[in-house]
Amino acid sequence: MTRSRIPKSVGLALLCILALLPGSSDARLWIGAQIGANFAANTDVDVNEGGTLTTFQSVKVEPSVIGGLTLGYDFVREGFLGYNWPDWMKYFSFATDFTFNRFDMREQFVTTVREGEVEMRFFPTRNSGDEPTGTRVEGTMAVWSLLFIGKYGFFPDSDVPFGRLQPYVAVGPGIMFSSLQGKFMGENLGSDSSVDIALITEAGVRYMALKNVSLDVAFRYRFGSPKYSYQVEGEPLTVKLDANQFTALFRAAYHF
């Protein structure tokens, strides 16, 4: 079996196993897996070398695959960990999840601003000959999210009294763990990491395929502003950027 087929096979097998497990008709604790496509908006990359700031403008970030796990709870009286919540709280949920994706930037020709001078240079280097060097910047983004969810149910039945089709919106903070390595300003800087606060919003639709198995399609936006610090011959060099990321997600979850 090829490597690319392994995640699909494992996910299908997991979904089949979960579907066969017993569950309550109004289950409220859920755990699942998610996968999707992640796109980042063009971003300005600020490189501060010894107090001199060079801004690479509108740097393109490569699309990437994103994956992760999710754990959530619906505020209702039924199901595992059910509690005597007020009836109106059935329209709300809480979830926490963890996602991981690449954040890479290929070499590209961009506008730079350095000490007021505007030039066209290759990112991530600033070579005087304006020739490509084949370098690239490689990064990773791992985000732990805390989401507060509002939802509404349509098409209720005996198995899913709240409704099989559940559009929802979610918002909350997150912690972004990221790393970046590459060759900036002609110097191979190695790798550095950053931990930052992130903002996450999401809109999606959940479909209860079975009374204890749900399938979600969602669109997520994340924002974080990481900063990385390096040393070049004893002098500090910092790299700062804004990470505006847009994600299309597919999620499958089992409800207890």
PDB file of C-alpha atoms in Angstrom:
ATOM      1  CA  MET A   1       0.000   0.000   0.000  1.00  0.00           C
ATOM      2  CA  THR A   2       1.379   3.406  -0.928  1.00  0.00           C
ATOM      3  CA  ARG A   3       1.896   6.081   1.671  1.00  0.00           C
ATOM      4  CA  SER A   4      -0.746   8.371   0.144  1.00  0.00           C
ATOM      5  CA  ARG A   5      -3.432   5.716   0.516  1.00  0.00           C
ATOM      6  CA  ILE A   6      -2.724   4.908   4.169  1.00  0.00           C
ATOM      7  CA  PRO A   7      -4.512   7.940   5.748  1.00  0.00           C
ATOM      8  CA  LYS A   8      -7.598   7.349   3.581  1.00  0.00           C
ATOM      9  CA  SER A   9      -7.752   3.661   4.504  1.00  0.00           C
ATOM     10  CA  VAL A  10      -7.268   4.325   8.198  1.00  0.00           C
ATOM     11  CA  GLY A  11      -9.931   7.039   8.189  1.00  0.00           C
ATOM     12  CA  LEU A  12     -12.453   4.807   6.405  1.00  0.00           C
ATOM     13  CA  ALA A  13     -11.815   1.944   8.793  1.00  0.00           C
ATOM     14  CA  LEU A  14     -12.173   4.245  11.815  1.00  0.00           C
ATOM     15  CA  LEU A  15     -15.469   5.619  10.533  1.00  0.00           C
ATOM     16  CA  CYS A  16     -16.836   2.104   9.968  1.00  0.00           C
ATOM     17  CA  ILE A  17     -15.831   1.008  13.484  1.00  0.00           C
ATOM     18  CA  LEU A  18     -17.380   4.099  15.071  1.00  0.00           C
ATOM     19  CA  ALA A  19     -20.610   3.589  13.200  1.00  0.00           C
ATOM     20  CA  LEU A  20     -20.977   0.119  14.700  1.00  0.00           C
ATOM     21  CA  LEU A  21     -20.418   1.246  18.277  1.00  0.00           C
ATOM     22  CA  PRO A  22     -23.469   1.752  20.487  1.00  0.00           C
ATOM     23  CA  GLY A  23     -24.493   5.304  21.272  1.00  0.00           C
ATOM     24  CA  SER A  24     -27.328   7.204  22.873  1.00  0.00           C
ATOM     25  CA  SER A  25     -29.999   8.745  20.650  1.00  0.00           C
ATOM     26  CA  ASP A  26     -29.052  12.243  21.754  1.00  0.00           C
ATOM     27  CA  ALA A  27     -25.325  11.835  22.374  1.00  0.00           C
ATOM     28  CA  ARG A  28     -23.453  14.934  23.501  1.00  0.00           C
ATOM     29  CA  LEU A  29     -19.713  14.343  23.922  1.00  0.00           C
ATOM     30  CA  TRP A  30     -17.944  13.915  20.596  1.00  0.00           C
ATOM     31  CA  ILE A  31     -14.465  13.191  19.298  1.00  0.00           C
ATOM     32  CA  GLY A  32     -13.324  13.232  15.702  1.00  0.00           C
ATOM     33  CA  ALA A  33     -10.680  13.752  13.063  1.00  0.00           C
ATOM     34  CA  GLN A  34     -10.440  16.423  10.394  1.00  0.00           C
ATOM     35  CA  ILE A  35      -8.557  17.033   7.168  1.00  0.00           C
ATOM     36  CA  GLY A  36      -8.623  19.762   4.558  1.00  0.00           C
ATOM     37  CA  ALA A  37      -6.848  22.315   2.388  1.00  0.00           C
ATOM     38  CA  ASN A  38      -5.138  25.361   3.870  1.00  0.00           C
ATOM     39  CA  PHE A  39      -4.490  28.612   2.009  1.00  0.00           C
ATOM     40  CA  ALA A  40      -2.576  31.631   3.333  1.00  0.00           C
ATOM     41  CA  ALA A  41      -2.968  35.186   2.091  1.00  0.00           C
ATOM     42  CA  ASN A  42       0.057  36.981   0.688  1.00  0.00           C
ATOM     43  CA  THR A  43       1.977  38.537   3.537  1.00  0.00           C
ATOM     44  CA  ASP A  44       4.645  41.179   4.120  1.00  0.00           C
ATOM     45  CA  VAL A  45       7.781  39.674   5.662  1.00  0.00           C
ATOM     46  CA  ASP A  46       9.806  42.094   7.803  1.00  0.00           C
ATOM     47  CA  VAL A  47      13.483  41.208   8.186  1.00  0.00           C
ATOM     48  CA  ASN A  48      15.339  43.334  10.729  1.00  0.00           C
ATOM     49  CA  GLU A  49      19.101  42.864  10.460  1.00  0.00           C
ATOM     50  CA  GLY A  50      21.163  44.829  12.954  1.00  0.00           C
ATOM     51  CA  GLY A  51      18.520  47.544  13.210  1.00  0.00           C
ATOM     52  CA  THR A  52      18.018  47.854   9.435  1.00  0.00           C
ATOM     53  CA  LEU A  53      14.533  46.843   8.333  1.00  0.00           C
ATOM     54  CA  THR A  54      13.861  45.242   4.954  1.00  0.00           C
ATOM     55  CA  THR A  55      10.247  44.492   4.043  1.00  0.00           C
ATOM     56  CA  PHE A  56       9.501  41.864   1.400  1.00  0.00           C
ATOM     57  CA  GLN A  57       6.015  42.794   0.217  1.00  0.00           C
ATOM     58  CA  SER A  58       3.145  40.432  -0.688  1.00  0.00           C
ATOM     59  CA  VAL A  59       5.102  37.199  -0.367  1.00  0.00           C
ATOM     60  CA  LYS A  60       3.113  34.200  -1.593  1.00  0.00           C
ATOM     61  CA  VAL A  61       2.677  31.215   0.746  1.00  0.00           C
ATOM     62  CA  GLU A  62       2.184  27.748  -0.724  1.00  0.00           C
ATOM     63  CA  PRO A  63      -1.136  25.928  -0.176  1.00  0.00           C
ATOM     64  CA  SER A  64      -0.888  22.964   2.160  1.00  0.00           C
ATOM     65  CA  VAL A  65      -2.771  20.006   3.591  1.00  0.00           C
ATOM     66  CA  ILE A  66      -4.096  20.471   7.127  1.00  0.00           C
ATOM     67  CA  GLY A  67      -5.145  17.745   9.553  1.00  0.00           C
ATOM     68  CA  GLY A  68      -5.951  17.281  13.203  1.00  0.00           C
ATOM     69  CA  LEU A  69      -8.190  16.024  15.998  1.00  0.00           C
ATOM     70  CA  THR A  70     -11.213  17.580  17.681  1.00  0.00           C
ATOM     71  CA  LEU A  71     -13.079  17.099  20.971  1.00  0.00           C
ATOM     72  CA  GLY A  72     -16.407  18.764  21.733  1.00  0.00           C
ATOM     73  CA  TYR A  73     -19.371  18.919  24.091  1.00  0.00           C
ATOM     74  CA  ASP A  74     -23.019  19.901  23.523  1.00  0.00           C
ATOM     75  CA  PHE A  75     -24.793  21.580  26.458  1.00  0.00           C
ATOM     76  CA  VAL A  76     -27.786  19.239  26.790  1.00  0.00           C
ATOM     77  CA  ARG A  77     -29.137  16.903  29.448  1.00  0.00           C
ATOM     78  CA  GLU A  78     -28.836  13.662  27.481  1.00  0.00           C
ATOM     79  CA  GLY A  79     -25.859  11.517  26.589  1.00  0.00           C
ATOM     80  CA  PHE A  80     -22.468  10.933  28.172  1.00  0.00           C
ATOM     81  CA  LEU A  81     -21.633  13.630  30.759  1.00  0.00           C
ATOM     82  CA  GLY A  82     -25.172  14.953  30.434  1.00  0.00           C
ATOM     83  CA  TYR A  83     -26.183  17.645  32.928  1.00  0.00           C
ATOM     84  CA  ASN A  84     -29.381  19.488  33.775  1.00  0.00           C
ATOM     85  CA  TRP A  85     -28.568  22.462  31.554  1.00  0.00           C
ATOM     86  CA  PRO A  86     -31.300  25.018  30.737  1.00  0.00           C
ATOM     87  CA  ASP A  87     -33.140  24.059  27.561  1.00  0.00           C
ATOM     88  CA  TRP A  88     -31.875  27.100  25.627  1.00  0.00           C
ATOM     89  CA  MET A  89     -28.282  25.890  25.990  1.00  0.00           C
ATOM     90  CA  LYS A  90     -28.936  23.111  23.461  1.00  0.00           C
ATOM     91  CA  TYR A  91     -28.141  25.706  20.804  1.00  0.00           C
ATOM     92  CA  PHE A  92     -24.553  25.998  22.054  1.00  0.00           C
ATOM     93  CA  SER A  93     -21.461  23.779  22.136  1.00  0.00           C
ATOM     94  CA  PHE A  94     -17.810  23.997  23.077  1.00  0.00           C
ATOM     95  CA  ALA A  95     -14.944  22.371  21.193  1.00  0.00           C
ATOM     96  CA  THR A  96     -11.180  22.179  21.339  1.00  0.00           C
ATOM     97  CA  ASP A  97      -9.044  20.955  18.503  1.00  0.00           C
ATOM     98  CA  PHE A  98      -5.462  20.652  17.333  1.00  0.00           C
ATOM     99  CA  THR A  99      -4.392  21.159  13.726  1.00  0.00           C
ATOM    100  CA  PHE A 100      -1.083  21.018  11.860  1.00  0.00           C
ATOM    101  CA  ASN A 101      -0.033  22.325   8.454  1.00  0.00           C
ATOM    102  CA  ARG A 102       3.010  23.445   6.505  1.00  0.00           C
ATOM    103  CA  PHE A 103       3.772  27.150   5.981  1.00  0.00           C
ATOM    104  CA  ASP A 104       6.322  27.242   3.128  1.00  0.00           C
ATOM    105  CA  MET A 105       7.376  30.076   0.829  1.00  0.00           C
ATOM    106  CA  ARG A 106       9.162  29.376  -2.438  1.00  0.00           C
ATOM    107  CA  GLU A 107      11.728  31.747  -3.899  1.00  0.00           C
ATOM    108  CA  GLN A 108       9.938  34.564  -5.717  1.00  0.00           C
ATOM    109  CA  PHE A 109      10.478  38.009  -7.217  1.00  0.00           C
ATOM    110  CA  VAL A 110       8.885  40.671  -4.990  1.00  0.00           C
ATOM    111  CA  THR A 111       9.029  44.353  -4.134  1.00  0.00           C
ATOM    112  CA  THR A 112      11.300  45.228  -1.205  1.00  0.00           C
ATOM    113  CA  VAL A 113      11.505  48.380   0.883  1.00  0.00           C
ATOM    114  CA  ARG A 114      14.824  49.045   2.642  1.00  0.00           C
ATOM    115  CA  GLU A 115      15.633  52.383   4.292  1.00  0.00           C
ATOM    116  CA  GLY A 116      13.069  54.076   2.077  1.00  0.00           C
ATOM    117  CA  GLU A 117      14.415  52.564  -1.143  1.00  0.00           C
ATOM    118  CA  VAL A 118      11.990  50.488  -3.224  1.00  0.00           C
ATOM    119  CA  GLU A 119      13.498  47.673  -5.294  1.00  0.00           C
ATOM    120  CA  MET A 120      12.587  44.387  -6.934  1.00  0.00           C
ATOM    121  CA  ARG A 121      14.441  41.480  -5.348  1.00  0.00           C
ATOM    122  CA  PHE A 122      14.230  37.757  -4.920  1.00  0.00           C
ATOM    123  CA  PHE A 123      12.715  36.542  -1.668  1.00  0.00           C
ATOM    124  CA  PRO A 124      14.053  35.276   0.732  1.00  0.00           C
ATOM    125  CA  THR A 125      17.530  36.509  -0.287  1.00  0.00           C
ATOM    126  CA  ARG A 126      18.486  40.035  -1.222  1.00  0.00           C
ATOM    127  CA  ASN A 127      21.307  39.338  -3.638  1.00  0.00           C
ATOM    128  CA  SER A 128      22.799  42.271  -5.541  1.00  0.00           C
ATOM    129  CA  GLY A 129      22.689  40.531  -8.907  1.00  0.00           C
ATOM    130  CA  ASP A 130      18.928  39.965  -8.881  1.00  0.00           C
ATOM    131  CA  GLU A 131      19.487  36.327  -9.791  1.00  0.00           C
ATOM    132  CA  PRO A 132      17.549  33.376  -8.340  1.00  0.00           C
ATOM    133  CA  THR A 133      19.441  31.238  -5.842  1.00  0.00           C
ATOM    134  CA  GLY A 134      17.045  28.307  -5.410  1.00  0.00           C
ATOM    135  CA  THR A 135      16.484  28.986  -1.723  1.00  0.00           C
ATOM    136  CA  ARG A 136      13.141  28.685   0.028  1.00  0.00           C
ATOM    137  CA  VAL A 137      11.641  29.248   3.453  1.00  0.00           C
ATOM    138  CA  GLU A 138      10.112  26.261   5.229  1.00  0.00           C
ATOM    139  CA  GLY A 139       7.695  26.638   8.090  1.00  0.00           C
ATOM    140  CA  THR A 140       5.124  24.772  10.163  1.00  0.00           C
ATOM    141  CA  MET A 141       1.952  25.851  11.988  1.00  0.00           C
ATOM    142  CA  ALA A 142       0.378  23.862  14.821  1.00  0.00           C
ATOM    143  CA  VAL A 143      -2.655  25.503  16.442  1.00  0.00           C
ATOM    144  CA  TRP A 144      -4.551  24.496  19.575  1.00  0.00           C
ATOM    145  CA  SER A 145      -8.001  26.106  19.356  1.00  0.00           C
ATOM    146  CA  LEU A 146     -10.778  26.740  21.899  1.00  0.00           C
ATOM    147  CA  LEU A 147     -14.088  27.323  20.120  1.00  0.00           C
ATOM    148  CA  PHE A 148     -17.492  28.498  21.314  1.00  0.00           C
ATOM    149  CA  ILE A 149     -20.227  27.304  18.952  1.00  0.00           C
ATOM    150  CA  GLY A 150     -23.750  28.455  18.187  1.00  0.00           C
ATOM    151  CA  LYS A 151     -25.925  26.132  16.100  1.00  0.00           C
ATOM    152  CA  TYR A 152     -29.466  25.364  14.962  1.00  0.00           C
ATOM    153  CA  GLY A 153     -31.056  22.055  13.969  1.00  0.00           C
ATOM    154  CA  PHE A 154     -33.225  21.199  10.986  1.00  0.00           C
ATOM    155  CA  PHE A 155     -35.069  17.985  10.052  1.00  0.00           C
ATOM    156  CA  PRO A 156     -35.472  16.430  13.525  1.00  0.00           C
ATOM    157  CA  ASP A 157     -36.456  12.785  13.865  1.00  0.00           C
ATOM    158  CA  SER A 158     -36.631  10.136  16.579  1.00  0.00           C
ATOM    159  CA  ASP A 159     -32.898   9.368  16.387  1.00  0.00           C
ATOM    160  CA  VAL A 160     -31.733  12.997  16.340  1.00  0.00           C
ATOM    161  CA  PRO A 161     -34.365  15.199  18.036  1.00  0.00           C
ATOM    162  CA  PHE A 162     -32.277  18.348  17.639  1.00  0.00           C
ATOM    163  CA  GLY A 163     -32.157  17.930  13.849  1.00  0.00           C
ATOM    164  CA  ARG A 164     -29.969  16.003  11.447  1.00  0.00           C
ATOM    165  CA  LEU A 165     -28.776  19.110   9.594  1.00  0.00           C
ATOM    166  CA  GLN A 166     -27.028  21.602  11.882  1.00  0.00           C
ATOM    167  CA  PRO A 167     -25.510  24.815  10.472  1.00  0.00           C
ATOM    168  CA  TYR A 168     -23.222  26.518  12.985  1.00  0.00           C
ATOM    169  CA  VAL A 169     -20.757  29.334  13.597  1.00  0.00           C
ATOM    170  CA  ALA A 170     -17.788  29.208  15.967  1.00  0.00           C
ATOM    171  CA  VAL A 171     -15.270  31.667  17.355  1.00  0.00           C
ATOM    172  CA  GLY A 172     -12.501  31.547  19.901  1.00  0.00           C
ATOM    173  CA  PRO A 173      -8.837  31.997  20.777  1.00  0.00           C
ATOM    174  CA  GLY A 174      -5.990  29.651  20.060  1.00  0.00           C
ATOM    175  CA  ILE A 175      -2.302  29.108  20.690  1.00  0.00           C
ATOM    176  CA  MET A 176      -0.151  28.994  17.570  1.00  0.00           C
ATOM    177  CA  PHE A 177       3.071  26.972  17.730  1.00  0.00           C
ATOM    178  CA  SER A 178       5.135  27.717  14.626  1.00  0.00           C
ATOM    179  CA  SER A 179       8.632  27.353  13.247  1.00  0.00           C
ATOM    180  CA  LEU A 180      10.532  28.935  10.370  1.00  0.00           C
ATOM    181  CA  GLN A 181      13.843  28.132   8.743  1.00  0.00           C
ATOM    182  CA  GLY A 182      15.508  29.490   5.644  1.00  0.00           C
ATOM    183  CA  LYS A 183      18.160  31.743   4.187  1.00  0.00           C
ATOM    184  CA  PHE A 184      17.473  35.424   4.735  1.00  0.00           C
ATOM    185  CA  MET A 185      19.666  38.297   3.500  1.00  0.00           C
ATOM    186  CA  GLY A 186      22.201  35.775   2.222  1.00  0.00           C
ATOM    187  CA  GLU A 187      22.604  34.096   5.614  1.00  0.00           C
ATOM    188  CA  ASN A 188      21.552  30.536   6.419  1.00  0.00           C
ATOM    189  CA  LEU A 189      19.862  31.092   9.761  1.00  0.00           C
ATOM    190  CA  GLY A 190      18.760  27.607  10.741  1.00  0.00           C
ATOM    191  CA  SER A 191      15.408  27.289  12.508  1.00  0.00           C
ATOM    192  CA  ASP A 192      13.527  29.193  15.192  1.00  0.00           C
ATOM    193  CA  SER A 193      10.108  28.734  16.793  1.00  0.00           C
ATOM    194  CA  SER A 194       7.431  31.077  18.078  1.00  0.00           C
ATOM    195  CA  VAL A 195       4.402  30.711  20.358  1.00  0.00           C
ATOM    196  CA  ASP A 196       1.645  33.262  19.779  1.00  0.00           C
ATOM    197  CA  ILE A 197      -2.020  33.940  20.446  1.00  0.00           C
ATOM    198  CA  ALA A 198      -4.265  33.197  17.464  1.00  0.00           C
ATOM    199  CA  LEU A 199      -7.844  34.104  16.536  1.00  0.00           C
ATOM    200  CA  ILE A 200     -10.071  31.435  14.988  1.00  0.00           C
ATOM    201  CA  THR A 201     -13.502  31.750  13.387  1.00  0.00           C
ATOM    202  CA  GLU A 202     -15.425  29.033  11.581  1.00  0.00           C
ATOM    203  CA  ALA A 203     -18.720  28.516   9.765  1.00  0.00           C
ATOM    204  CA  GLY A 204     -19.973  25.098   8.747  1.00  0.00           C
ATOM    205  CA  VAL A 205     -22.719  22.547   8.433  1.00  0.00           C
ATOM    206  CA  ARG A 206     -22.942  19.300  10.396  1.00  0.00           C
ATOM    207  CA  TYR A 207     -24.953  16.344   9.155  1.00  0.00           C
ATOM    208  CA  MET A 208     -25.828  13.508  11.528  1.00  0.00           C
ATOM    209  CA  ALA A 209     -25.371  10.563   9.163  1.00  0.00           C
ATOM    210  CA  LEU A 210     -26.183   8.200  12.035  1.00  0.00           C
ATOM    211  CA  LYS A 211     -27.478   8.935  15.518  1.00  0.00           C
ATOM    212  CA  ASN A 212     -23.899   8.825  16.816  1.00  0.00           C
ATOM    213  CA  VAL A 213     -21.810   9.712  13.726  1.00  0.00           C
ATOM    214  CA  SER A 214     -21.602  13.216  12.249  1.00  0.00           C
ATOM    215  CA  LEU A 215     -19.992  14.609   9.108  1.00  0.00           C
ATOM    216  CA  ASP A 216     -19.004  18.282   8.913  1.00  0.00           C
ATOM    217  CA  VAL A 217     -18.030  20.587   6.086  1.00  0.00           C
ATOM    218  CA  ALA A 218     -16.560  23.852   7.351  1.00  0.00           C
ATOM    219  CA  PHE A 219     -14.636  26.970   6.374  1.00  0.00           C
ATOM    220  CA  ARG A 220     -12.160  28.316   8.946  1.00  0.00           C
ATOM    221  CA  TYR A 221     -10.178  31.551   9.241  1.00  0.00           C
ATOM    222  CA  ARG A 222      -7.111  31.856  11.487  1.00  0.00           C
ATOM    223  CA  PHE A 223      -4.878  34.795  12.291  1.00  0.00           C
ATOM    224  CA  GLY A 224      -1.565  34.937  14.100  1.00  0.00           C
ATOM    225  CA  SER A 225       1.493  37.196  13.993  1.00  0.00           C
ATOM    226  CA  PRO A 226       4.631  35.174  14.772  1.00  0.00           C
ATOM    227  CA  LYS A 227       8.147  36.578  15.190  1.00  0.00           C
ATOM    228  CA  TYR A 228      11.387  34.621  14.875  1.00  0.00           C
ATOM    229  CA  SER A 229      14.830  35.563  16.192  1.00  0.00           C
ATOM    230  CA  TYR A 230      18.236  34.491  14.844  1.00  0.00           C
ATOM    231  CA  GLN A 231      21.899  35.383  15.289  1.00  0.00           C
ATOM    232  CA  VAL A 232      24.224  36.396  12.426  1.00  0.00           C
ATOM    233  CA  GLU A 233      27.859  36.763  13.488  1.00  0.00           C
ATOM    234  CA  GLY A 234      26.691  37.797  16.941  1.00  0.00           C
ATOM    235  CA  GLU A 235      24.180  40.323  15.611  1.00  0.00           C
ATOM    236  CA  PRO A 236      20.408  39.791  16.025  1.00  0.00           C
ATOM    237  CA  LEU A 237      18.197  39.212  12.995  1.00  0.00           C
ATOM    238  CA  THR A 238      14.437  38.972  13.377  1.00  0.00           C
ATOM    239  CA  VAL A 239      11.731  37.868  10.943  1.00  0.00           C
ATOM    240  CA  LYS A 240       8.125  38.929  11.499  1.00  0.00           C
ATOM    241  CA  LEU A 241       4.996  38.253   9.439  1.00  0.00           C
ATOM    242  CA  ASP A 242       1.207  38.062   9.661  1.00  0.00           C
ATOM    243  CA  ALA A 243      -0.347  34.653   9.025  1.00  0.00           C
ATOM    244  CA  ASN A 244      -3.863  35.018   7.617  1.00  0.00           C
ATOM    245  CA  GLN A 245      -4.984  31.471   6.817  1.00  0.00           C
ATOM    246  CA  PHE A 246      -8.171  30.185   5.188  1.00  0.00           C
ATOM    247  CA  THR A 247      -9.073  26.522   5.547  1.00  0.00           C
ATOM    248  CA  ALA A 248     -11.650  24.222   3.981  1.00  0.00           C
ATOM    249  CA  LEU A 249     -12.247  21.323   6.384  1.00  0.00           C
ATOM    250  CA  PHE A 250     -13.972  17.960   6.312  1.00  0.00           C
ATOM    251  CA  ARG A 251     -14.610  16.406   9.734  1.00  0.00           C
ATOM    252  CA  ALA A 252     -15.994  13.078  10.953  1.00  0.00           C
ATOM    253  CA  ALA A 253     -16.898  12.607  14.620  1.00  0.00           C
ATOM    254  CA  TYR A 254     -18.310   9.973  16.930  1.00  0.00           C
ATOM    255  CA  HIS A 255     -20.868  11.107  19.563  1.00  0.00           C
ATOM    256  CA  PHE A 256     -21.187   9.423  22.961  1.00  0.00           C
TER     257      PHE A 256
END
